Amino acid sequence: MKSHTQSLLAESLNALKQQGVVPADFEARIQVDRTKDKSHGDFATNLAMMLTKAARKNPREIAQLIIDNLPESSHVEKVEIAGPGFINFFIDDNALANQLMDALNSDHLGLTLPESQTVVVDYSSPNLAKEMHVGHLRSTIIGDSVARSLEFMGHKVIRQNHVGDWGTQFGMLLAYMEELRAAANGEQAQMELSDLENFYRAAKVRFDESEDFANRARKLVVALQSGDEYCNKLWREFNDISLSHCHEIYERLGVSLTRADVRGESSYNADLEQVVADLDTQGLLSESNGAKVVFQQEFKNKEGEPLPVIIQKADGGYLYATSDMAAMRYRSNVLKADRALYFVDLRQALHFQQVFKLAKTANFVREEMSFEHMGFGTMNGADGRPFKTRSGGVVKLIDLLKEADIRALDLVRSKNPDMDEAELTEIARVVGIASVKYADLSKNRTSDYIFSFEQMLSFEGNTAPYLLYAYTRVVGIFNRAQDVDLSGATIVLEHEREKDLGTKLAQFGEVMNRVVNKGQPHALCAYLFELAGAFSSFYEACPVLAADNEAQKKSRLLLAKLTAKTLKQGLNLLGLDTLERM
Ligand code: ARG
């Protein structure tokens, strides 16, 4: 209803421009807010105030002109001018009820889908040299939720897992792999790789302690880069094992990334020379201590000195930025994306600003394509510092998920002492994963947050257990009303709590637009939490099975049905499974 109100106002504003009341080039952001006090209608806008200067009229006068030029709408019951020139919209409850019926009977909950775009979503993207750790959790979860949401809104999504599968550290890893194999006559090295973290650490120890080993590692990098068959085979084996660790985690997390979505840094190797050549042809390259760099005047440090993007090191090696330049070109010119969203730690903000700008300047990408760094803050421990194990090491993602599972099992068992073990385990699996994911998704993406099992597994507040439980309650109502035939029934909004719930349900589309445009799944979390709250208030005030008459009972059952449908859809877009009971 809000966006409907907005588009009515936009049409009126256009009419006023055509009549010359408002200058044709006047750009107004039309703001529509939900009113707090229903005696002022359902929505209000301050548009008239925004136009006073441009139209040289007083706001109440303009407000009247805006109203006179509003197109007919069956959803609007009446429009009033209030105070200094606010315009209040009173929404027609029948129209709202009709909208809800549409939502019940359609696939997409009745949403009007925007024009379809092709959107690249770059997320998860761990470095394969090491095991996935908690730092990758946010990118993986938030990116996945936005990817699902974009698809739901009718866009074509191309997932890109831009894994770090290249770089000098691979020499060290391959040298160590060789060494282990020699010692074990070939076979056992596989075993060692089951714990990548230890493998990396042990390789590093060898590298630091033995000159001989370090030299072999350096030779292997050179051989790898020059396409040596044997080295490439070792390297592929290593990456394959590392990737299978990642996919175990994706599966456990219920993340929709597949092997086909992997397009790592190394896949751009063949383009890097051309990237340098093209920047050079355009006269964009400078030299700095033997390295090839680009200075862009927008980027300076605190001292006012220019901050370069390093494209090629003095020894000829390429960098993170170089493969990102190649990746952008690919996403624009081969994948033909309209948008590319990068779910990467905010600490890389400068890197992305620099390469996005450079790609446009150098004409590597289509002018109209939009590149968006969807940065996120850090996940901290209870002490407010980046999350670590008790001994100060990085927390492996897999260990964190195992702990969530155990804690969820305790929680579910304490609520259902008599449930059989198999069901308990399945419920705990869903609750454990959902809690970890939801705790992350429900925080504003750009803030840091404190990871707390106690908080995320609580049944109170904006948490996964609360919402999953709320869903089972709504579903429970139908299960008790299985004999009621709802065919031909319709929603009628009478009670205030019914209207509140109906209005909340009708906001799903607005929220989804925000999720996909701004990459903010926390807006969806907040919405689902409010929806569950609106349902509780409705259920407390409006008896369903004991309603006054059949029509009212059916109408209320339909409201419950749409609530369940919306909750389930919303939770699925966040990447959460739902339960029928818990
Ligand atoms: N592998 C990088 C890291 O772990 C993230 C890559 C993000 N994507 C990109 N196109 N740069 O920090």
mmCIF file of N, CA, C and O in Angstrom, residues 427-462:
data_model
loop_
_atom_site.group_PDB
_atom_site.id
_atom_site.type_symbol
_atom_site.label_atom_id
_atom_site.label_comp_id
_atom_site.label_asym_id
_atom_site.label_seq_id
_atom_site.Cartn_x
_atom_site.Cartn_y
_atom_site.Cartn_z
ATOM 1 N N ILE A 427 14.968 -31.833 14.848
ATOM 2 C CA ILE A 427 14.547 -30.488 15.243
ATOM 3 C C ILE A 427 15.763 -29.672 15.683
ATOM 4 O O ILE A 427 15.923 -28.508 15.293
ATOM 5 N N ALA A 428 16.638 -30.311 16.442
ATOM 6 C CA ALA A 428 17.828 -29.598 16.930
ATOM 7 C C ALA A 428 18.717 -29.161 15.765
ATOM 8 O O ALA A 428 19.295 -28.078 15.781
ATOM 9 N N ARG A 429 18.821 -29.999 14.757
ATOM 10 C CA ARG A 429 19.639 -29.639 13.595
ATOM 11 C C ARG A 429 19.103 -28.341 12.962
ATOM 12 O O ARG A 429 19.848 -27.400 12.716
ATOM 13 N N VAL A 430 17.790 -28.322 12.750
ATOM 14 C CA VAL A 430 17.187 -27.141 12.124
ATOM 15 C C VAL A 430 17.342 -25.917 13.028
ATOM 16 O O VAL A 430 17.741 -24.837 12.578
ATOM 17 N N VAL A 431 17.063 -26.094 14.308
ATOM 18 C CA VAL A 431 17.114 -24.955 15.231
ATOM 19 C C VAL A 431 18.552 -24.436 15.378
ATOM 20 O O VAL A 431 18.790 -23.224 15.385
ATOM 21 N N GLY A 432 19.509 -25.345 15.478
ATOM 22 C CA GLY A 432 20.909 -24.938 15.664
ATOM 23 C C GLY A 432 21.412 -24.085 14.503
ATOM 24 O O GLY A 432 21.915 -22.975 14.693
ATOM 25 N N ILE A 433 21.236 -24.598 13.294
ATOM 26 C CA ILE A 433 21.694 -23.864 12.112
ATOM 27 C C ILE A 433 20.925 -22.553 11.953
ATOM 28 O O ILE A 433 21.496 -21.493 11.700
ATOM 29 N N ALA A 434 19.608 -22.638 12.132
ATOM 30 C CA ALA A 434 18.785 -21.438 11.978
ATOM 31 C C ALA A 434 19.225 -20.362 12.961
ATOM 32 O O ALA A 434 19.272 -19.177 12.625
ATOM 33 N N SER A 435 19.584 -20.770 14.169
ATOM 34 C CA SER A 435 19.953 -19.786 15.187
ATOM 35 C C SER A 435 21.227 -19.047 14.799
ATOM 36 O O SER A 435 21.300 -17.822 14.909
ATOM 37 N N VAL A 436 22.221 -19.808 14.349
ATOM 38 C CA VAL A 436 23.477 -19.177 13.941
ATOM 39 C C VAL A 436 23.234 -18.231 12.759
ATOM 40 O O VAL A 436 23.689 -17.084 12.748
ATOM 41 N N LYS A 437 22.473 -18.704 11.788
ATOM 42 C CA LYS A 437 22.247 -17.874 10.597
ATOM 43 C C LYS A 437 21.416 -16.636 10.936
ATOM 44 O O LYS A 437 21.727 -15.526 10.539
ATOM 45 N N TYR A 438 20.342 -16.871 11.679
ATOM 46 C CA TYR A 438 19.426 -15.765 11.954
ATOM 47 C C TYR A 438 20.088 -14.681 12.798
ATOM 48 O O TYR A 438 19.869 -13.489 12.582
ATOM 49 N N ALA A 439 20.930 -15.117 13.761
ATOM 50 C CA ALA A 439 21.601 -14.132 14.618
ATOM 51 C C ALA A 439 22.429 -13.186 13.749
ATOM 52 O O ALA A 439 22.492 -11.981 14.003
ATOM 53 N N ASP A 440 23.022 -13.721 12.720
ATOM 54 C CA ASP A 440 23.846 -12.918 11.832
ATOM 55 C C ASP A 440 22.988 -12.053 10.915
ATOM 56 O O ASP A 440 23.163 -10.841 10.808
ATOM 57 N N LEU A 441 22.011 -12.694 10.293
ATOM 58 C CA LEU A 441 21.177 -11.988 9.315
ATOM 59 C C LEU A 441 20.366 -10.860 9.933
ATOM 60 O O LEU A 441 20.054 -9.876 9.270
ATOM 61 N N SER A 442 20.004 -11.014 11.212
ATOM 62 C CA SER A 442 19.100 -10.029 11.807
ATOM 63 C C SER A 442 19.830 -8.766 12.246
ATOM 64 O O SER A 442 19.197 -7.781 12.589
ATOM 65 N N LYS A 443 21.167 -8.792 12.231
ATOM 66 C CA LYS A 443 21.918 -7.581 12.584
ATOM 67 C C LYS A 443 22.108 -6.735 11.337
ATOM 68 O O LYS A 443 22.250 -7.267 10.236
ATOM 69 N N ASN A 444 22.141 -5.432 11.550
ATOM 70 C CA ASN A 444 22.453 -4.538 10.450
ATOM 71 C C ASN A 444 23.796 -4.980 9.855
ATOM 72 O O ASN A 444 24.766 -5.143 10.581
ATOM 73 N N ARG A 445 23.800 -5.182 8.544
ATOM 74 C CA ARG A 445 24.992 -5.725 7.886
ATOM 75 C C ARG A 445 26.275 -4.968 8.223
ATOM 76 O O ARG A 445 27.333 -5.559 8.456
ATOM 77 N N THR A 446 26.189 -3.660 8.269
ATOM 78 C CA THR A 446 27.416 -2.879 8.401
ATOM 79 C C THR A 446 27.924 -2.749 9.839
ATOM 80 O O THR A 446 29.010 -2.238 10.053
ATOM 81 N N SER A 447 27.124 -3.202 10.821
ATOM 82 C CA SER A 447 27.641 -3.096 12.204
ATOM 83 C C SER A 447 28.412 -4.346 12.588
ATOM 84 O O SER A 447 28.177 -5.424 12.065
ATOM 85 N N ASP A 448 29.306 -4.185 13.554
ATOM 86 C CA ASP A 448 29.940 -5.343 14.179
ATOM 87 C C ASP A 448 28.883 -5.960 15.087
ATOM 88 O O ASP A 448 27.966 -5.287 15.508
ATOM 89 N N TYR A 449 29.011 -7.233 15.402
ATOM 90 C CA TYR A 449 28.072 -7.782 16.377
ATOM 91 C C TYR A 449 28.748 -8.811 17.259
ATOM 92 O O TYR A 449 29.787 -9.354 16.914
ATOM 93 N N ILE A 450 28.134 -9.032 18.406
ATOM 94 C CA ILE A 450 28.706 -9.966 19.376
ATOM 95 C C ILE A 450 28.024 -11.312 19.248
ATOM 96 O O ILE A 450 26.800 -11.418 19.343
ATOM 97 N N PHE A 451 28.845 -12.302 18.984
ATOM 98 C CA PHE A 451 28.335 -13.655 18.808
ATOM 99 C C PHE A 451 28.045 -14.260 20.169
ATOM 100 O O PHE A 451 28.940 -14.350 21.005
ATOM 101 N N SER A 452 26.804 -14.672 20.406
ATOM 102 C CA SER A 452 26.471 -15.252 21.706
ATOM 103 C C SER A 452 25.477 -16.392 21.536
ATOM 104 O O SER A 452 24.344 -16.185 21.088
ATOM 105 N N PHE A 453 25.910 -17.597 21.883
ATOM 106 C CA PHE A 453 25.022 -18.753 21.791
ATOM 107 C C PHE A 453 23.780 -18.551 22.661
ATOM 108 O O PHE A 453 22.677 -18.911 22.270
ATOM 109 N N GLU A 454 23.975 -17.982 23.867
ATOM 110 C CA GLU A 454 22.845 -17.805 24.785
ATOM 111 C C GLU A 454 21.767 -16.961 24.107
ATOM 112 O O GLU A 454 20.596 -17.284 24.126
ATOM 113 N N GLN A 455 22.224 -15.858 23.514
ATOM 114 C CA GLN A 455 21.271 -14.934 22.926
ATOM 115 C C GLN A 455 20.585 -15.559 21.699
ATOM 116 O O GLN A 455 19.369 -15.495 21.564
ATOM 117 N N MET A 456 21.362 -16.200 20.832
ATOM 118 C CA MET A 456 20.769 -16.686 19.588
ATOM 119 C C MET A 456 19.840 -17.884 19.813
ATOM 120 O O MET A 456 18.968 -18.147 19.019
ATOM 121 N N LEU A 457 20.048 -18.599 20.942
ATOM 122 C CA LEU A 457 19.200 -19.766 21.207
ATOM 123 C C LEU A 457 18.076 -19.447 22.191
ATOM 124 O O LEU A 457 17.436 -20.344 22.733
ATOM 125 N N SER A 458 17.836 -18.172 22.415
ATOM 126 C CA SER A 458 16.769 -17.797 23.327
ATOM 127 C C SER A 458 15.425 -17.818 22.600
ATOM 128 O O SER A 458 15.343 -17.563 21.400
ATOM 129 N N PHE A 459 14.364 -18.132 23.344
ATOM 130 C CA PHE A 459 13.025 -18.101 22.764
ATOM 131 C C PHE A 459 12.416 -16.707 22.849
ATOM 132 O O PHE A 459 11.304 -16.490 22.409
ATOM 133 N N GLU A 460 13.162 -15.793 23.460
ATOM 134 C CA GLU A 460 12.633 -14.443 23.574
ATOM 135 C C GLU A 460 13.386 -13.481 22.672
ATOM 136 O O GLU A 460 14.602 -13.584 22.520
ATOM 137 N N GLY A 461 12.641 -12.533 22.109
ATOM 138 C CA GLY A 461 13.283 -11.527 21.272
ATOM 139 C C GLY A 461 13.338 -11.971 19.825
ATOM 140 O O GLY A 461 12.743 -12.979 19.441
ATOM 141 N N ASN A 462 14.074 -11.194 19.048
ATOM 142 C CA ASN A 462 14.143 -11.395 17.609
ATOM 143 C C ASN A 462 15.136 -12.516 17.292
ATOM 144 O O ASN A 462 16.249 -12.256 16.844
#
